[in-house]
Coordinates of C-alpha atoms and ligand atoms in Angstrom, one line a residue:
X1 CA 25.0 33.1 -3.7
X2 CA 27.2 29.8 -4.0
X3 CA 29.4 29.1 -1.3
X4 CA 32.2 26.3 -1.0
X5 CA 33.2 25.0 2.7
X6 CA 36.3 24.3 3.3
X7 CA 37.7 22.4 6.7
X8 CA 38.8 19.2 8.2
X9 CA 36.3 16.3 9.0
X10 CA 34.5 17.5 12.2
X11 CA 35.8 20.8 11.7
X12 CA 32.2 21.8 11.7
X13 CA 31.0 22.6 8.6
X14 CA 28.1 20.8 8.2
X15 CA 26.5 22.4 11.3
X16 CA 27.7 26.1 9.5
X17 CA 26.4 24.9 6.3
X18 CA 23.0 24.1 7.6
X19 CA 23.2 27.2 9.5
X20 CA 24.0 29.3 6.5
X21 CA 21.1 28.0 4.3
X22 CA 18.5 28.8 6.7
X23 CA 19.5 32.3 7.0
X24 CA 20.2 32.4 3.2
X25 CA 17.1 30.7 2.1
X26 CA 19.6 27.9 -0.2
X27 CA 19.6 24.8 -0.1
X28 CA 22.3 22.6 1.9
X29 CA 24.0 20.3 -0.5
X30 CA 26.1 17.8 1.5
X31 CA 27.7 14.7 -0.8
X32 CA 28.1 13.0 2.8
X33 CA 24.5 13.1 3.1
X34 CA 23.5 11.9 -0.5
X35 CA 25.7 9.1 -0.1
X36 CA 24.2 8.4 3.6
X37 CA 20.9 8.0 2.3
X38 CA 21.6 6.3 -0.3
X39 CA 23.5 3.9 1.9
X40 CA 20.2 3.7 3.9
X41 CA 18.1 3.3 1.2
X42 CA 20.0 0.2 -0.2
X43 CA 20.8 1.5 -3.8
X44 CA 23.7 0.3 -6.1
X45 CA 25.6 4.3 -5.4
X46 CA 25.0 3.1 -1.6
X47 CA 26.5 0.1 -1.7
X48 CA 29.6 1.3 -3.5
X49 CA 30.1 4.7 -1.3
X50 CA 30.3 3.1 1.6
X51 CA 32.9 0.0 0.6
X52 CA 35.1 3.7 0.5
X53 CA 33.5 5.7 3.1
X54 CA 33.7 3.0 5.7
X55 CA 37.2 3.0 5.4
X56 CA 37.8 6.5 5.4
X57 CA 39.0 7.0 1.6
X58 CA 37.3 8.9 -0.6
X59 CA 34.4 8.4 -2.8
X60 CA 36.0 8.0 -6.6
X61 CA 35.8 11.7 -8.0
X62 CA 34.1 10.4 -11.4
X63 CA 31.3 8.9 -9.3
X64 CA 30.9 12.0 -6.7
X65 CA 31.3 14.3 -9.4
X66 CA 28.0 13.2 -11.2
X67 CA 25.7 13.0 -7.8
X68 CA 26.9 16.3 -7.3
X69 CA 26.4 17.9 -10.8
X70 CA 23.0 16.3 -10.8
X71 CA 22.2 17.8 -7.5
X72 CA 22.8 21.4 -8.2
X73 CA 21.0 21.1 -11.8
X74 CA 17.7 21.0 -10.1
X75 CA 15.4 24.2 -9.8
X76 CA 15.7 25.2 -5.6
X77 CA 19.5 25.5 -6.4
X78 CA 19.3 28.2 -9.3
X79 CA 19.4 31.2 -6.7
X80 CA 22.6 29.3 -5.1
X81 CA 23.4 27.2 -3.1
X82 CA 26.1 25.9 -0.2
X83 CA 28.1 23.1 -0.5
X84 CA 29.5 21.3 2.3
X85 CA 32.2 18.4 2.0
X86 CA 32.3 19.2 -1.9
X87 CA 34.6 19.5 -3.8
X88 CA 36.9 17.9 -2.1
X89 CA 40.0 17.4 -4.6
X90 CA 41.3 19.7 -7.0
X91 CA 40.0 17.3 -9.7
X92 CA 36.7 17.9 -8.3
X93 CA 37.1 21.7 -8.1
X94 CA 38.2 22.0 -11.8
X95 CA 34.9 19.6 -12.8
X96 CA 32.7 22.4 -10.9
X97 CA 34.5 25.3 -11.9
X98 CA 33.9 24.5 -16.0
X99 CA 30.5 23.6 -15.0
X100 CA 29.7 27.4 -13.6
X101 CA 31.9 28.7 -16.4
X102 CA 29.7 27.4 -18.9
X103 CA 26.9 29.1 -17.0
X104 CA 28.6 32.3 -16.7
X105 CA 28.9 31.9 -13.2
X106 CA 31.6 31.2 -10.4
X107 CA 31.7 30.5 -6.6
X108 CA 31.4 33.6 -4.5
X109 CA 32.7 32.6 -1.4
X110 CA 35.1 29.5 -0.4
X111 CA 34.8 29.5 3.8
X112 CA 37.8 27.9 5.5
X113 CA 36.7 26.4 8.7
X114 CA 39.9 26.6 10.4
X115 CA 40.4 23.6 13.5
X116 CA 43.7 21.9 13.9
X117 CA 44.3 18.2 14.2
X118 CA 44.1 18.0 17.9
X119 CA 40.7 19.3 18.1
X120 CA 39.2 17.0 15.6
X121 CA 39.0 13.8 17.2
X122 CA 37.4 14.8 20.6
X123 CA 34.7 16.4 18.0
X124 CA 34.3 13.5 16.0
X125 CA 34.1 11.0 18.9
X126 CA 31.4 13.1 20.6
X127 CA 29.3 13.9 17.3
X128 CA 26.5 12.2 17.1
X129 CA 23.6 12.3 14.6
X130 CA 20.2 12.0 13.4
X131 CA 19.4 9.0 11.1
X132 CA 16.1 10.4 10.3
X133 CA 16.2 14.0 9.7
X134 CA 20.2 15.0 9.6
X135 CA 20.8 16.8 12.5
X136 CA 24.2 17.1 14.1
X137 CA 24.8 17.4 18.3
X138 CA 28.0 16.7 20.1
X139 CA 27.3 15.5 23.7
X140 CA 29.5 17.8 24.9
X141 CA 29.6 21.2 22.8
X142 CA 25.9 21.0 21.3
X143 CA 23.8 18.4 23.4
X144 CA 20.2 17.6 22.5
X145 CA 17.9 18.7 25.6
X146 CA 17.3 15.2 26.0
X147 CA 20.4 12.9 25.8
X148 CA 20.2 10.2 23.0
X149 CA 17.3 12.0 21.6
X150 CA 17.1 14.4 18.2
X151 CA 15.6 18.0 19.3
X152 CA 13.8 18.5 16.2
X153 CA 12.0 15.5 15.0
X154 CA 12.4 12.8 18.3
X155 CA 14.0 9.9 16.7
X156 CA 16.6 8.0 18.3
X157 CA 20.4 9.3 17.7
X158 CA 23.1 7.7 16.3
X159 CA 27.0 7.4 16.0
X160 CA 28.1 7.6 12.6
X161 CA 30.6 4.2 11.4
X162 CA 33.2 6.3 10.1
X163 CA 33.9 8.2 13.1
X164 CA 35.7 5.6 15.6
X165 CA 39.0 6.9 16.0
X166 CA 41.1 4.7 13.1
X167 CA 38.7 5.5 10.6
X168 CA 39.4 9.4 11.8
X169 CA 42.9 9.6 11.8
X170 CA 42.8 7.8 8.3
X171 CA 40.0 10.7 7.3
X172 CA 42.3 13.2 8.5
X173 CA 45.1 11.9 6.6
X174 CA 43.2 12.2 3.2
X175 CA 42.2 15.2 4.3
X176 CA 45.9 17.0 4.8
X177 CA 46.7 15.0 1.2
X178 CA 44.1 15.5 -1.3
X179 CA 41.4 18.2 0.1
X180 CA 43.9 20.6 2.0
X181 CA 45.3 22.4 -1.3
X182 CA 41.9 23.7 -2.2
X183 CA 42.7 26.1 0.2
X184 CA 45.1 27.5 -2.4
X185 CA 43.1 27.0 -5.0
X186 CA 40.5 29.2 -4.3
X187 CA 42.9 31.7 -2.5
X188 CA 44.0 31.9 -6.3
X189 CA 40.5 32.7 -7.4
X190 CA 40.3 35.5 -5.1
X191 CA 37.2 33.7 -3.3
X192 CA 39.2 32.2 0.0
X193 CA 37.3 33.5 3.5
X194 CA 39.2 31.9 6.9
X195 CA 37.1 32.0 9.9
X196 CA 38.6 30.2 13.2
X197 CA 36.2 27.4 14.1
X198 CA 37.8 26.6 17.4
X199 CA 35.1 29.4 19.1
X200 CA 31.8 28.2 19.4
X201 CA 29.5 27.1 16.6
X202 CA 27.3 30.7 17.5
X203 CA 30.4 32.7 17.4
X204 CA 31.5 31.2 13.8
X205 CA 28.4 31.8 12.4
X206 CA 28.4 35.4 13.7
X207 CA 32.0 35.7 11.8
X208 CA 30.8 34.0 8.2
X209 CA 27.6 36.1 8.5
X210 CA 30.1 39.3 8.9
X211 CA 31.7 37.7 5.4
X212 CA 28.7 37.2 3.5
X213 CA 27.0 40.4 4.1
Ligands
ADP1 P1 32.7 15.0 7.3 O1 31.6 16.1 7.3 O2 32.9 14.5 8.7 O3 33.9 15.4 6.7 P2 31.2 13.9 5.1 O4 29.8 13.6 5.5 O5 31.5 15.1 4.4 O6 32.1 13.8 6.4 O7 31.8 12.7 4.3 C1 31.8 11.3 4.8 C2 32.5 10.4 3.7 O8 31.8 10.5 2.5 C3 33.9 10.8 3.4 O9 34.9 10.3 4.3 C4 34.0 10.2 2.0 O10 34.2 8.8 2.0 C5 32.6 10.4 1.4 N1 32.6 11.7 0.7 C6 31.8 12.8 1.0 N2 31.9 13.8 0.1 C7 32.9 13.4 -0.8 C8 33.5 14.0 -1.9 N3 33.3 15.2 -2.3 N4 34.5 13.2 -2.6 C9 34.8 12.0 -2.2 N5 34.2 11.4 -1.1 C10 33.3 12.0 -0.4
ADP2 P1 31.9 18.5 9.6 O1 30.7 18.7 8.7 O2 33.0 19.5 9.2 O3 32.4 17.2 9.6 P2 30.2 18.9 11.9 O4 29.4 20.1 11.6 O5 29.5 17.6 11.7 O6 31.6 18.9 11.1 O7 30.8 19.0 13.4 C1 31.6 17.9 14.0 C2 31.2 17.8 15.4 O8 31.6 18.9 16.2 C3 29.7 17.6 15.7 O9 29.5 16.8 16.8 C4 29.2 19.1 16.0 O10 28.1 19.1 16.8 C5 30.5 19.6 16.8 N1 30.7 21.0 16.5 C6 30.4 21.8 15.4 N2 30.8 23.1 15.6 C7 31.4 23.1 16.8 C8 32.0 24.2 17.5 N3 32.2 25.4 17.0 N4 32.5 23.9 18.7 C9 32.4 22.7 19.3 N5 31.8 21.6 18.6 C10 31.3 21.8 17.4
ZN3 ZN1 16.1 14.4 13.8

């Protein structure tokens, strides 16, 4: 099964994603997160993704395009696989789309994470995350049982640069420009799934399991 999401920054797909994948048994393939570790691992793709990332633009397609080709080549991601925060302009879309065509294969489902504008930055401002092993909590909506402190490995949480509130609304703004008509784009294909992702993250997981079944 290969499975696009689709949503806003902060709309709350990475928590979905990583929710899906452990139900699903596939792996979670997040471009965020390749370029986060590479950031924290001091390589040359680190260095350039975040001069972009920390202002809230996007990632040059050429350059995500590759990581992301690369990624989905190796062998856990031949029974599927589901992407989060990829593609994320038509560009993109098309690049992955000839890719499965030349495998005989397509995206199954593209899930639209539906949160407006509003919502976002009281989501982004309370996210918070783990620099160790990737988990996401909000101190409000989905605290760790001990505040500061990551549930499932103990290390010491974070706030992630790109969400102060400038960088968000500039996010948000690239999002509504260049990411927003995929919507369309996969409605055309047939593949488009909507799921409101204003209900808690429990209850939007109970609707995209009720999709994928
Ligand atoms: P969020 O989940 O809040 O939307 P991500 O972790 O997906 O954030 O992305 C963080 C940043 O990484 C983006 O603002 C962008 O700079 C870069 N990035 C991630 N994925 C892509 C992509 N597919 N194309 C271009 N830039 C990307
Ligand atoms: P995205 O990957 O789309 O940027 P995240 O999954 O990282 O979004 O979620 C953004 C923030 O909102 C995080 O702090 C997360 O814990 C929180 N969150 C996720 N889903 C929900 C939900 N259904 N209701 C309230 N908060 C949520
Ligand atoms: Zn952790």
């Amino acid at each position: 099964m290969k499975i696009v999401m689709l949503g806003a920054p902060g709309a709350g797909k990475g928590t979905q994603a990583k929710m899906i994948a452990a139900k699903y048994d596939i792996p979670h393939v997040s471009t965020g997160d390749i370029f986060r570790a590479n950031i924290k691992n001091g390589t040359e793709l680190g260095k350039e993704a975040k001069s972009y990332m920390d202002k809230g633009a996007l990632v040059p397609d050429e350059l995500t395009v590759r990581i992301l080709l690369d990624r989905v080549a190796q062998d856990d991601c031949a029974k599927g696989y589901v992407l989060d925060g990829f593609p994320r302009t038509i560009p993109q879309a098309e690049v992955l789309d000839a890719e499965l065509i030349k495998l005989n294969d397509k995206i199954d489902f593209a899930i639209n994470v539906d949160v407006p504008d509003e919502n976002i930055v009281r989501r982004m401002s309370g996210r918070r995350s783990c620099p160790s092993c990737g988990a996401t909590y909000h101190i409000v909506h989905i605290p760790p049982k001990q505040e500061g402190v990551c549930d499932k490995c103990g290390a010491a949480l974070v706030q992630r640069d790109d969400d102060k509130e400038e960088t968000v609304k500039n996010r948000l703004k690239v999002y509504h420009e260049q990411t927003q008509p995929l919507i369309d784009f996969y409605e055309k294909k047939g593949v488009l799934k909507n799921v409101d992702g204003t209900v808690d993250s429990e209850e939007v997981f109970a609707a995209i399991v009720n999709i994928l079944d």
